[in-house]
XYZ file of C-alpha atoms in Angstrom:
150
model
C 0.261 -0.061 0.196
C 1.757 3.431 -0.890
C 1.735 5.653 2.088
C 0.897 9.435 1.574
C 4.389 11.290 0.594
C 5.413 14.073 3.548
C 5.665 16.380 0.718
C 4.392 17.190 -2.712
C 1.202 15.661 -4.421
C -0.209 12.661 -2.391
C -2.737 11.381 -5.071
C -1.545 13.008 -8.461
C 0.707 14.102 -10.568
C 1.345 16.337 -13.030
C 0.752 13.751 -16.095
C -2.224 12.447 -14.337
C -3.623 16.293 -14.170
C -1.919 17.318 -17.932
C -4.181 12.962 -18.961
C -7.210 13.665 -17.496
C -10.534 14.704 -19.185
C -12.373 15.503 -16.576
C -11.512 16.676 -12.977
C -13.357 16.565 -9.209
C -11.489 17.738 -6.625
C -12.160 17.679 -3.386
C -10.568 18.568 0.472
C -11.643 19.006 3.257
C -12.204 22.701 5.390
C -9.845 24.333 6.594
C -10.545 28.107 8.244
C -12.795 28.544 4.986
C -9.839 27.413 2.875
C -9.326 24.118 1.044
C -6.512 22.355 3.450
C -2.341 23.054 3.207
C -2.609 19.961 1.220
C -4.091 20.049 -1.834
C -3.477 24.033 -2.150
C 0.309 22.822 -2.446
C -0.752 20.129 -4.879
C -2.752 22.317 -7.007
C 0.250 25.365 -6.518
C 2.678 22.576 -8.172
C 0.043 22.673 -11.352
C 2.136 26.298 -12.890
C 3.640 24.182 -15.591
C 0.083 22.914 -16.588
C -0.935 26.496 -16.819
C 2.001 27.733 -18.575
C 1.113 25.125 -21.454
C -2.457 25.877 -21.273
C -2.763 22.119 -20.748
C -6.125 21.765 -18.586
C -7.967 24.892 -21.023
C -11.592 23.593 -21.496
C -11.815 20.788 -19.541
C -15.251 19.956 -17.477
C -13.892 20.731 -13.655
C -15.837 20.542 -10.046
C -15.245 20.674 -6.569
C -16.985 19.075 -3.256
C -15.462 19.806 0.485
C -16.422 18.058 3.645
C -16.673 20.508 6.993
C -17.276 19.162 11.279
C -20.190 21.976 11.061
C -23.495 23.817 9.030
C -21.823 26.659 9.036
C -18.311 25.858 9.175
C -17.476 26.861 5.714
C -19.014 24.711 2.405
C -18.918 27.437 0.473
C -16.350 29.822 0.761
C -13.511 25.344 0.983
C -15.584 24.993 -2.563
C -14.586 28.648 -4.243
C -11.046 28.771 -3.203
C -10.681 24.851 -5.184
C -12.385 26.614 -8.277
C -10.106 29.918 -8.382
C -7.693 28.286 -9.368
C -8.966 26.078 -11.720
C -10.642 29.638 -13.522
C -6.921 30.441 -14.085
C -6.344 26.898 -15.625
C -9.128 27.385 -17.915
C -11.190 24.638 -17.110
C -15.250 23.965 -17.222
C -16.730 25.144 -13.784
C -19.759 22.539 -13.173
C -21.250 23.143 -10.544
C -24.899 21.735 -9.282
C -28.211 22.843 -10.753
C -31.184 23.626 -8.841
C -32.999 21.040 -10.934
C -31.517 18.817 -7.745
C -34.274 19.786 -5.874
C -32.158 19.032 -2.207
C -30.349 21.732 -2.666
C -33.797 23.794 -2.449
C -33.976 21.059 1.130
C -30.846 20.057 2.741
C -30.443 19.702 6.094
C -26.746 18.940 6.103
C -24.692 18.874 3.368
C -24.743 20.497 -0.407
C -24.350 23.559 -2.441
C -24.603 24.946 -6.179
C -20.677 25.542 -6.129
C -20.119 21.229 -4.795
C -21.612 18.420 -2.607
C -20.353 18.841 0.577
C -21.391 16.761 3.955
C -21.154 17.604 7.090
C -18.985 15.558 9.851
C -19.970 16.505 13.171
C -17.050 18.130 15.890
C -15.996 13.918 15.528
C -16.245 13.660 12.269
C -18.456 10.694 12.203
C -21.133 11.894 11.790
C -22.357 9.091 8.443
C -23.736 11.038 5.293
C -26.532 11.328 4.919
C -29.479 10.348 2.182
C -29.246 14.576 0.644
C -25.385 14.825 1.168
C -25.523 11.288 -1.527
C -28.470 11.885 -3.119
C -26.870 15.721 -4.098
C -22.788 13.746 -5.194
C -24.511 11.784 -6.995
C -25.853 14.347 -9.061
C -23.020 16.141 -9.116
C -20.850 12.385 -10.269
C -23.560 11.720 -13.056
C -23.530 15.008 -14.864
C -19.655 15.492 -14.938
C -19.731 11.655 -16.764
C -23.085 13.595 -18.849
C -20.285 15.944 -20.167
C -17.449 14.202 -20.984
C -19.727 12.198 -23.002
C -21.035 14.891 -25.022
C -17.818 16.435 -25.243
C -16.852 13.076 -26.239
C -18.503 13.197 -28.796
C -17.962 16.206 -29.985
C -14.460 15.204 -31.042
């Protein structure tokens, strides 16, 4: 089993970003922002930005917080900003997913989210699961449409 390195991108490398058709990034919330390892990973993609390798690829984000008002939306937005600099096509969750109108836990139009509780042991709710499925399905549908155009 691979271990997470003390430094560097723990799960992906530059070629993983370059070769992907679409990208969904997730990070826990840290004071209303993405976690430092995610920021470090994204910050390592400057050469991809310079070459334009990510332009036109669909992207989406998700997060988890310890509390309902723990910074879900600001974290999702913080992850979107560098993707916009890369020229990626940001994909949120439309309100046709009516769970967004009634969720009592996680879930935003900016991306799926989970409220894990102070001890991080709160299981994912049915609402959160539905929103996650919608987000993943939407990415798959967009990728299929883009593939048909090429």
